[in-house]
XYZ file of C-alpha atoms in Angstrom:
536
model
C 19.625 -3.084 81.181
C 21.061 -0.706 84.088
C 18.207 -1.268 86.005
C 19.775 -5.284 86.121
C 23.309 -4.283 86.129
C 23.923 -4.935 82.435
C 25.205 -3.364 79.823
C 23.195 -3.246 77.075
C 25.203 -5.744 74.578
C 22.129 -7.712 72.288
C 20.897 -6.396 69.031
C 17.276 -4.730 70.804
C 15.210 -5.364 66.947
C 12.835 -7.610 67.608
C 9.267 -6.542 67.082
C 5.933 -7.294 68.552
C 5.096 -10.399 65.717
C 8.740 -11.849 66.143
C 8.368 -12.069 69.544
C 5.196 -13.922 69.537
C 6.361 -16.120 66.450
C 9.281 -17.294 68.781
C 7.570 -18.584 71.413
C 5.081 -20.327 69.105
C 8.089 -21.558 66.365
C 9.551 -23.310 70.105
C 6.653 -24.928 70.811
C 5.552 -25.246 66.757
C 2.460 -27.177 66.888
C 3.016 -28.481 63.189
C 6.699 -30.204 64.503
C 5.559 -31.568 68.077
C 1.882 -32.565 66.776
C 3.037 -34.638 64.073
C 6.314 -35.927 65.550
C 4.705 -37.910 68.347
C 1.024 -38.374 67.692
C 2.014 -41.389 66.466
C 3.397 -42.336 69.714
C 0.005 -41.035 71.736
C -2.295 -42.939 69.406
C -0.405 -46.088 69.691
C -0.460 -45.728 73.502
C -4.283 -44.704 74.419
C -5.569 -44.206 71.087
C -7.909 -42.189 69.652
C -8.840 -40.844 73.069
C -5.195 -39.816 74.625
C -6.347 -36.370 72.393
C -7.917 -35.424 75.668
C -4.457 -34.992 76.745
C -4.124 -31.636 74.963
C -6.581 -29.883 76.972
C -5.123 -31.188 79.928
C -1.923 -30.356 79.559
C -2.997 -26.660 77.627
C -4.495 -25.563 81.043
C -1.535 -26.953 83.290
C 1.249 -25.213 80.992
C -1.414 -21.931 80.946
C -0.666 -21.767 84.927
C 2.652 -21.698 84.083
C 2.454 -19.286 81.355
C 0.368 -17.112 83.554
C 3.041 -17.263 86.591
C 5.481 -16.597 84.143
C 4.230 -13.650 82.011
C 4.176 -11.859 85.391
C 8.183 -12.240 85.755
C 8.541 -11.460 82.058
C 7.003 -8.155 82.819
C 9.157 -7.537 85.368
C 12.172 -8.953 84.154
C 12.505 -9.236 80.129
C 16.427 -10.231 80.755
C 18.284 -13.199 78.363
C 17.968 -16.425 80.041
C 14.977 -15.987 81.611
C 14.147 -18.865 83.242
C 17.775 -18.411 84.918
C 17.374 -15.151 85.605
C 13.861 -15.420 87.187
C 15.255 -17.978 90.056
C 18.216 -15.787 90.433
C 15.632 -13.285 91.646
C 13.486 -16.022 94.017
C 15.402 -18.155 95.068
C 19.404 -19.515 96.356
C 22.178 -19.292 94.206
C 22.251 -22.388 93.848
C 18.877 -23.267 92.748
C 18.878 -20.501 90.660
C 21.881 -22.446 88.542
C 20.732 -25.780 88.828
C 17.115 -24.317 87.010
C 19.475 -22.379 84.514
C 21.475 -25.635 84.300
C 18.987 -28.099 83.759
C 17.106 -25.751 81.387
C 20.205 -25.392 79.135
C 20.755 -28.779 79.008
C 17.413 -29.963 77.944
C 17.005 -27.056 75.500
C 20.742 -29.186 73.788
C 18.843 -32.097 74.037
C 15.353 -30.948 72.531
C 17.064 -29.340 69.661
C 18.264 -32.804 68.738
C 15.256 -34.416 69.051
C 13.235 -31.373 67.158
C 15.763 -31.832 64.138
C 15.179 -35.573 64.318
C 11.237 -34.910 63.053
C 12.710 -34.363 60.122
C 12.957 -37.885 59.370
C 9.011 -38.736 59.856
C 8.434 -35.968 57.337
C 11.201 -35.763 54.610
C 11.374 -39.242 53.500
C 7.472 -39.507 53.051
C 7.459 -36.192 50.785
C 10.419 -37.600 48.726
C 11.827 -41.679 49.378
C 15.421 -40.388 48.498
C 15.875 -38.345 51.735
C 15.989 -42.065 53.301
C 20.079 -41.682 52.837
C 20.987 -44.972 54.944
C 19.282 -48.426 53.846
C 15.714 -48.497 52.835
C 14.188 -47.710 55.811
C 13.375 -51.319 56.721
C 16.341 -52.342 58.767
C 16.342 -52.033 62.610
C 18.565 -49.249 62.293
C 17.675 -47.457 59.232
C 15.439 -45.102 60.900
C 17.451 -43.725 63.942
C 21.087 -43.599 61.604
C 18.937 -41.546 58.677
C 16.934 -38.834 61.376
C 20.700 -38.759 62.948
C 22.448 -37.681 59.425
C 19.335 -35.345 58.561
C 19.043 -33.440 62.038
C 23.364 -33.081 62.092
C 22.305 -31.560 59.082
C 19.540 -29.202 59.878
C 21.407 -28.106 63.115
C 24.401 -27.311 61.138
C 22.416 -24.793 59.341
C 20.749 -23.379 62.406
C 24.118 -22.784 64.061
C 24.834 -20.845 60.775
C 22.206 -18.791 61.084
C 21.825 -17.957 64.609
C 25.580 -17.372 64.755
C 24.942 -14.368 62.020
C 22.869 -12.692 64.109
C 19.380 -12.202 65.465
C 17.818 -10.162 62.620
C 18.396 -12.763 59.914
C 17.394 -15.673 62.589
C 13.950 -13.683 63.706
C 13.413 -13.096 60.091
C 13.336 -16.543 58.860
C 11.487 -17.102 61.581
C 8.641 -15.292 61.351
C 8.350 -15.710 58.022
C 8.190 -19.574 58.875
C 5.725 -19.154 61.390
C 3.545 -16.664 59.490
C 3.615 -20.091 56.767
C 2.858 -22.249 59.248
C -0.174 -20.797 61.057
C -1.380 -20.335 57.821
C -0.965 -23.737 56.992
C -2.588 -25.004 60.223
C -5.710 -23.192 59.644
C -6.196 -24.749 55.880
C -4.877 -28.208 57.359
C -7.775 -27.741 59.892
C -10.594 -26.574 56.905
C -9.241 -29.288 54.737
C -9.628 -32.253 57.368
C -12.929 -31.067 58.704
C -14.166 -31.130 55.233
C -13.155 -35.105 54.857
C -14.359 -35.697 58.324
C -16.258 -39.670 58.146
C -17.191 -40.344 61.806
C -18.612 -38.314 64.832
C -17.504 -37.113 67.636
C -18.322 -40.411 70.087
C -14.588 -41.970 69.235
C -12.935 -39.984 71.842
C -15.273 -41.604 74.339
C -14.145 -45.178 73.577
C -11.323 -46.631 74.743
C -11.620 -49.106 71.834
C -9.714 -51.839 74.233
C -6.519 -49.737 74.861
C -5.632 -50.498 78.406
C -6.194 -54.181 78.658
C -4.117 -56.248 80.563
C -2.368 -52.647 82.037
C -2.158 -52.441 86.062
C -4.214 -49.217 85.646
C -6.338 -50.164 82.832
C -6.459 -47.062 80.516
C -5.344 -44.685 82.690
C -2.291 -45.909 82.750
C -2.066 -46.073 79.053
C -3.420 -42.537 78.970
C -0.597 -41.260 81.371
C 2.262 -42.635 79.037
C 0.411 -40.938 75.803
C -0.060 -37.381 77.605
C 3.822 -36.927 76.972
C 2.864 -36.707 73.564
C 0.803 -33.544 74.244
C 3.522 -32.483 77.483
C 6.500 -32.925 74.813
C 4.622 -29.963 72.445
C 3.312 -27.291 74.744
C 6.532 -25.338 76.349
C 9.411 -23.376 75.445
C 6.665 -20.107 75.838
C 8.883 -18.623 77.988
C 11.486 -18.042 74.616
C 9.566 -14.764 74.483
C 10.738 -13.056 77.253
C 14.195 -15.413 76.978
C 14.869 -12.412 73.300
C 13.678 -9.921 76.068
C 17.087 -7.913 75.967
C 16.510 -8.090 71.978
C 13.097 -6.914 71.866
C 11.482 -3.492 71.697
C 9.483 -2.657 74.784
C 9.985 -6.333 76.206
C 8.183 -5.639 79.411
C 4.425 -5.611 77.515
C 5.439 -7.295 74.589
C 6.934 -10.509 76.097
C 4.143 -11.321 78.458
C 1.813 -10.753 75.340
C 4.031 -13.236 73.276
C 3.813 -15.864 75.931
C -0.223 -15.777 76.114
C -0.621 -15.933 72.569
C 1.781 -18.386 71.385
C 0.678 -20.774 74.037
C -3.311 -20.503 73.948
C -2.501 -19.916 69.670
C -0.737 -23.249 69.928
C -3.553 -25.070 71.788
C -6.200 -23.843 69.425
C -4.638 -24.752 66.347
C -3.028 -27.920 67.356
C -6.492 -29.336 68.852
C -8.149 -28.665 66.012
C -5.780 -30.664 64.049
C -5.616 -33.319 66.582
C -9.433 -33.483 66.529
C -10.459 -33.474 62.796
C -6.948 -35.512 62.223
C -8.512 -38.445 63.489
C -12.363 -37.684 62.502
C -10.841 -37.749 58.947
C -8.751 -40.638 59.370
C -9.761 -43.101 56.701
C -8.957 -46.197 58.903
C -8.006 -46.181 62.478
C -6.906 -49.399 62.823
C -4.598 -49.397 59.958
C -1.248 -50.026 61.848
C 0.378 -47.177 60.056
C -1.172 -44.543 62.066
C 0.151 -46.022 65.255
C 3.874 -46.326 63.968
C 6.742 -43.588 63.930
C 7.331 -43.832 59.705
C 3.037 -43.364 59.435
C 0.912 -41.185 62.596
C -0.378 -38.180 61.858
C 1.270 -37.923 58.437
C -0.333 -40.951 56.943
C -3.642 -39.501 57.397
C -2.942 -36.178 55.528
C -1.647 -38.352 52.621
C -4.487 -40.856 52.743
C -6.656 -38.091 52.799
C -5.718 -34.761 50.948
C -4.026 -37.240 48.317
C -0.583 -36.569 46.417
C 0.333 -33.301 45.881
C -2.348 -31.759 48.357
C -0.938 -33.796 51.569
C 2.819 -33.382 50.199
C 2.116 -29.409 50.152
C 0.671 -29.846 54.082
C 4.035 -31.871 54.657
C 6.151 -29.479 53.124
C 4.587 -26.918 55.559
C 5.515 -29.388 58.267
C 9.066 -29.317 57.047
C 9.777 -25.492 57.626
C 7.734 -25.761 60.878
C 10.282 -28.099 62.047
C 13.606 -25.406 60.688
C 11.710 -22.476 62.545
C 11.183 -24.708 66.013
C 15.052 -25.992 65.387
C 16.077 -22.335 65.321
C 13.786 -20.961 68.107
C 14.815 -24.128 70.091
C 18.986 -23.219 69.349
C 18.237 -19.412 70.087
C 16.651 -19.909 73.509
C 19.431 -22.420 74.284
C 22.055 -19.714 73.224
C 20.536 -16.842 75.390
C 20.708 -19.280 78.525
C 24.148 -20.422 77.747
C 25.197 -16.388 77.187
C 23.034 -15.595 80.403
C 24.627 -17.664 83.098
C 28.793 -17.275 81.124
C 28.059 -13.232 81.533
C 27.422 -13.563 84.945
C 30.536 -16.165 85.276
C 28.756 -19.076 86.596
C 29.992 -21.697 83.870
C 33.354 -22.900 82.808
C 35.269 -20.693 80.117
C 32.567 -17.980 80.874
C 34.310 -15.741 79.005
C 34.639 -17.118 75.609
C 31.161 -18.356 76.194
C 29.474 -14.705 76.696
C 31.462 -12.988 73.924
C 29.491 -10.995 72.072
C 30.172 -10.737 67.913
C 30.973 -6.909 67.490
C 29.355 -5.987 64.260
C 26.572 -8.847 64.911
C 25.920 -8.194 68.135
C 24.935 -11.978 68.957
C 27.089 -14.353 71.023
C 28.534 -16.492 67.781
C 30.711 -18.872 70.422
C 27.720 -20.040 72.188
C 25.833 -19.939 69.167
C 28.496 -23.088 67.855
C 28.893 -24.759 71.168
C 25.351 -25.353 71.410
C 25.355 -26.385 67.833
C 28.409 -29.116 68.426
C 27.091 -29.966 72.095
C 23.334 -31.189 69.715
C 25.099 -33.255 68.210
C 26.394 -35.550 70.857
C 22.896 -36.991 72.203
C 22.158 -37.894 68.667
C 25.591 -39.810 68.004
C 25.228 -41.784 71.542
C 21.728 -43.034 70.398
C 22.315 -43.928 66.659
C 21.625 -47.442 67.228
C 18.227 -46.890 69.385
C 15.440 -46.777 67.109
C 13.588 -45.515 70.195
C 15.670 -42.616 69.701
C 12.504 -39.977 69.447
C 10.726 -40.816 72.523
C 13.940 -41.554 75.123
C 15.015 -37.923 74.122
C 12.053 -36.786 74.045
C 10.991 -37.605 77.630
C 14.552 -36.694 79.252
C 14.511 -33.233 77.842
C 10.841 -32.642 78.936
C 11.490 -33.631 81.972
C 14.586 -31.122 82.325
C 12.382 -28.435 81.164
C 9.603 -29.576 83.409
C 12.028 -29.213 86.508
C 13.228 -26.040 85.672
C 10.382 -24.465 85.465
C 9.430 -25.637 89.015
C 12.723 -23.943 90.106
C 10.838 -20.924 89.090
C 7.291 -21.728 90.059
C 8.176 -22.965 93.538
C 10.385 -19.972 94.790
C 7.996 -17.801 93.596
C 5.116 -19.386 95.265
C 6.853 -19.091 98.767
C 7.570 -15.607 98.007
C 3.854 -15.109 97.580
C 3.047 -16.656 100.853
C 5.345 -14.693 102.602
C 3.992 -11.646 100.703
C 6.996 -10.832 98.984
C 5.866 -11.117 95.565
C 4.024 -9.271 93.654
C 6.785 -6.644 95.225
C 6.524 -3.100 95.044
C 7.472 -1.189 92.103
C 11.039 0.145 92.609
C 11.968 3.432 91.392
C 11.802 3.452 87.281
C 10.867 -0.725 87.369
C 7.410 -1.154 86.434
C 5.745 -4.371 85.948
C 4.655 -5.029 82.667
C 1.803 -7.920 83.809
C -0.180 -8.705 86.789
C -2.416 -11.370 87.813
C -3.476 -9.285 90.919
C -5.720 -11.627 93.156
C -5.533 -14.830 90.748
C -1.455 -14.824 91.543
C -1.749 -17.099 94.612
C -4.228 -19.711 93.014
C -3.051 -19.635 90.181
C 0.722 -20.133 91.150
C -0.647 -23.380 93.206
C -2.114 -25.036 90.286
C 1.390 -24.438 88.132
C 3.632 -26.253 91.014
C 1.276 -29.041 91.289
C 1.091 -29.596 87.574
C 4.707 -29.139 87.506
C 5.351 -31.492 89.907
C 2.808 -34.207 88.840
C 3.856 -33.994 85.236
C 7.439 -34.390 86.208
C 6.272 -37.333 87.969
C 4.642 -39.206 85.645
C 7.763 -38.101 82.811
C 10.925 -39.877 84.813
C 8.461 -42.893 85.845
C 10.799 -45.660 84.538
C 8.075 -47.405 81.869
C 9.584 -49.819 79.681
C 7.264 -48.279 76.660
C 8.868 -45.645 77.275
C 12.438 -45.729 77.980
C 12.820 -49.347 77.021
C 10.532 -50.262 74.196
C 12.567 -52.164 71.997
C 14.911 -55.156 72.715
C 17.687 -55.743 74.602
C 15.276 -55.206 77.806
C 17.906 -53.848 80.546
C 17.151 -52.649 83.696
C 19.657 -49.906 83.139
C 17.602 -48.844 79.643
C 14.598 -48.902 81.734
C 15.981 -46.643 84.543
C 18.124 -44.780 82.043
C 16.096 -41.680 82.253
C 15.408 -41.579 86.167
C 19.787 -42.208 86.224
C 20.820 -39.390 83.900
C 18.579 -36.975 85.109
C 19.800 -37.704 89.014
C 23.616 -37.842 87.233
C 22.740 -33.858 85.812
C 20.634 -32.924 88.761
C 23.427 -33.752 91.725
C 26.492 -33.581 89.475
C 25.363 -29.738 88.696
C 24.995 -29.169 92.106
C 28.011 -30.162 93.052
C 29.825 -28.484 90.382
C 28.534 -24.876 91.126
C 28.764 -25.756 94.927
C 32.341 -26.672 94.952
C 33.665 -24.844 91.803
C 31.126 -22.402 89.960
C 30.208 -20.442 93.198
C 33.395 -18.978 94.187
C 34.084 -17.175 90.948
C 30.585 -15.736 90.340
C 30.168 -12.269 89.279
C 29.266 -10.205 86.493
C 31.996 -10.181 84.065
C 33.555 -6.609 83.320
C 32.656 -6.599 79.647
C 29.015 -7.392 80.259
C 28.578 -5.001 83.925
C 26.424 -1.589 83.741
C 29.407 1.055 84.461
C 26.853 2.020 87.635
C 24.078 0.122 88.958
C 21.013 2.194 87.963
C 20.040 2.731 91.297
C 22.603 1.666 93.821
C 21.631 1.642 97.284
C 23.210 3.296 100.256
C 25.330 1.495 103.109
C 27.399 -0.841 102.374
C 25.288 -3.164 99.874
C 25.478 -0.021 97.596
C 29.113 0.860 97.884
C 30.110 -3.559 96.898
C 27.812 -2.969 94.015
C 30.417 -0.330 92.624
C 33.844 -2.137 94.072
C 35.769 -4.099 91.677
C 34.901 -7.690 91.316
C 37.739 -9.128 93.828
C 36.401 -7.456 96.937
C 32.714 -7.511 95.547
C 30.013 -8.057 98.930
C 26.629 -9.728 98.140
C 24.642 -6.826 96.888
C 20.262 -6.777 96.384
C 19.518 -6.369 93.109
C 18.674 -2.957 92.430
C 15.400 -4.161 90.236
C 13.918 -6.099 93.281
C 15.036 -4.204 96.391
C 13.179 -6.593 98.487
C 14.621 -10.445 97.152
C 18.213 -10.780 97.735
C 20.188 -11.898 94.787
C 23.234 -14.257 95.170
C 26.641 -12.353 95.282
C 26.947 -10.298 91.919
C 29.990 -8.471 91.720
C 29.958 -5.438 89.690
C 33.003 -3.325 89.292
């Protein structure tokens, strides 16, 4: 942690497996594939499954781009920490920024799954009404993901061995369920393969026929596949981060596309009836068909299975979000900084931001108690947080590449862990245009999306292209006139000497006390300029 002018603060246990199982418990194939198939199906049908290739190799461009920062810096935050490296300060906060706000916002909406799963396993987890009134829905998933994220605050809060622990043993339970989910479907499959080439009349009467449908039902395959970057996010926890967190972001994403095709694919070759409405709806999808098909107890076991995939993703989903909240207070670049980075002595885990992010889940959830669209409007603003973010990253480090900055030479004692060698530049093209086209077709103000359901407002409609503007320029603003004068590492969290401090004056700020710090480079990446960090 020197070499980034840390001090070494985070519990370093995490193993090879734990890393991997926490990028795939963030993206958790048995939460996001059954929370919104529903949702896909009812949009394109049977054919919007061709969305999960799609999106797998997009998001794999990403990963790829990624992986190769991971192995050069495995710091907490990582996303953050990344653009601090390519790019302005203030881009570098706004991606840190927008990243921590829609990880608060997908934890919400992760705990909400709960609600598609836990009343169909059991009718008394429907705590408010019956589950036929307009609001039944949306109150319950509200009262059962308080809950859940209650207990993950719990947990993450007592540190990152008992959090990692659970974890993997969660993921370890659900990749095993996935695969006998897969053999059991495939072995009740009753059509062929020639229903994902029919558009069986999905599209009709749309401006762009089925393409357009198709484009609204690829957010059910965009919402699932990220959060890989969670892996390198534990970097400061884990053993040997610079080869095992590019490893852990490879695996759990092309492990997560594997698995969760498969299920996608024999899911709806074994569905007994397609057009039975249920499939399409958010208290049926892909739920209905295990219990039409496995039966009782069999499909209740897969559901079960579903219901600690959800816990795991809900804690992987709080832990990334408390590593970026921890990453950008340490370096005093968000209010009460401080109290925010403090580190639990005998835990060694940051227990405020742990509870902050916990209470801060919460309020999305309370706003949108009466919207039984609640899943998909959350859904589609924290995507498309994430989705901007990670162009923060991808972009900066694209120019760097054309001006042949990046890969950079290894500095003294900082060797990368992960290279794409000549692939970097193509590669790195592919993942901004994704990026950008995804992003794109996320905000684009559909009323199926951000509007489904009476009253039809304008405002509803535009809600999601207005709050993420609101976050975007209102962030800016805030570091530019506030957050940007007071940057710096804070003393409690600053490496007593920068590992390698250069000579001149750059080298003598980096060892001056905070008040009088000059910008310094970062002594990791001699050749990209960081934004003032003040070490004492």
């Amino acid at each position: 942690m020197d070499e980034f002018g840390y001090t070494q603060t985070l519990d370093r246990s995490i193993g090879k497996f734990a890393s991997f199982a926490a990028g795939v418990s963030y993206i958790s194939i048995l939460t996001g594939v059954f929370q919104l198939f529903y949702f896909g199906f009812s949009m394109a049908g049977p054919a919007y499954a061709w969305s999960w290739p799609i999106v797998f190799v997009g998001q794999l461009m990403v990963a790829l781009c990624f992986a190769e920062l991971a192995g050069r810096y495995p710091v907490a935050g990582s996303v953050y920490n990344w653009a601090k490296r390519l790019a302005s300060g203030t881009s570098s906060w706004l991606a840190g920024w927008l990243l921590m706000l829609s990880s608060i916002m997908a934890l919400g909406s992760v705990a909400l799954a709960l609600q598609i799963t836990l009343p169909q396993l059991w009718s008394g987890f429907q705590f408010v009404g019956d589950g036929t009134g307009p609001f039944d829905f949306a109150m319950n998933g509200v009262v059962l993901a308080t809950i859940m994220i209650t207990i993950s605050t719990l947990i993450n809060a007592f540190g990152v061995k008992l959090m990692t622990r659970i974890n993997s043993i969660g993921v370890f339970v659900e990749l095993i369920a996935a695969v006998l989910l897969i053999l059991a479907l495939g072995w009740h499959v009753v059509r062929g393969p020639e229903v994902f080439f029919d558009t069986a009349g999905f599209g009709e009467g749309h401006d762009l026929g089925f393409f357009g449908v198709f484009l609204i039902g690829a957010m059910a395959s965009g919402y699932v596949m990220y959060g890989f970057d969670t892996a390198s996010s534990l970097g400061e926890e884990t053993k040997d981060p610079k080869r095992t967190a590019p490893k852990a972001i490879l695996r759990a994403v092309t492990a997560s596309f594997l698995l969760g095709g498969l299920i996608l694919l024999f899911g709806i070759l074994a569905a007994p009836d397609l057009t039975d409405p249920k499939v399409g709806s958010a208290d049926g999808g892909l739920q209905h068909i295990v219990l039409s098909v496995l039966g009782g107890p069999f499909g209740k076991a897969f559901l079960v299975c579903i219901v600690v995939a959800v816990v795991v993703c809900t804690l992987a989903v709080h832990a990334a979000a408390i590593r970026m909240m921890f990453a950008m207070a340490r370096d005093n670049n968000l209010p009460f900084s401080r109290q925010l980075s403090k580190v639990d002595p005998v835990r060694r885990t940051p227990t405020v931001a742990a509870i902050v992010i916990g209470v801060l889940a919460v309020v999305p959830l309370l706003i949108n108690v009466m919207q039984p669209a609640i899943f998909t409007i959350l859904s589609s603003i924290s995507i498309v947080l994430i989705y901007l973010s990670y162009l923060l990253v991808t972009v900066p480090l694209l120019r760097k590449r054309f001006q042949r900055k990046w890969p950079i030479r290894d500095a003294e004692g900082s060797e990368a862990g992960f290279s794409m060698g000549k692939w970097g530049l193509p590669v790195n093209i592919l993942a901004v245009l994704w990026g950008g086209a995804m992003t794109l077709n996320l905000i684009w103000p559909r009323q199926e999306i951000y509007n489904s359901v009476p009253p039809f407002e304008w405002y509803l409609q535009w809600g999601g292209v207005i709050f993420v503007a609101a976050v975007t320029v209102g962030g800016a603003l805030l570091y530019r006139l506030k957050i940007r004068h007071q940057t710096g590492v804070l003393a409690e969290h600053a490496a007593a000497v920068a590992a390698h401090p250069s000579s001149g004056p750059a080298g003598e700020a980096a060892q001056r006390p905070a008040q009088g710090a000059e910008p310094s480079r970062s002594p990791a990446s001699p050749d990209l300029v960081d934004e003032a960090v003040k070490v004492p």
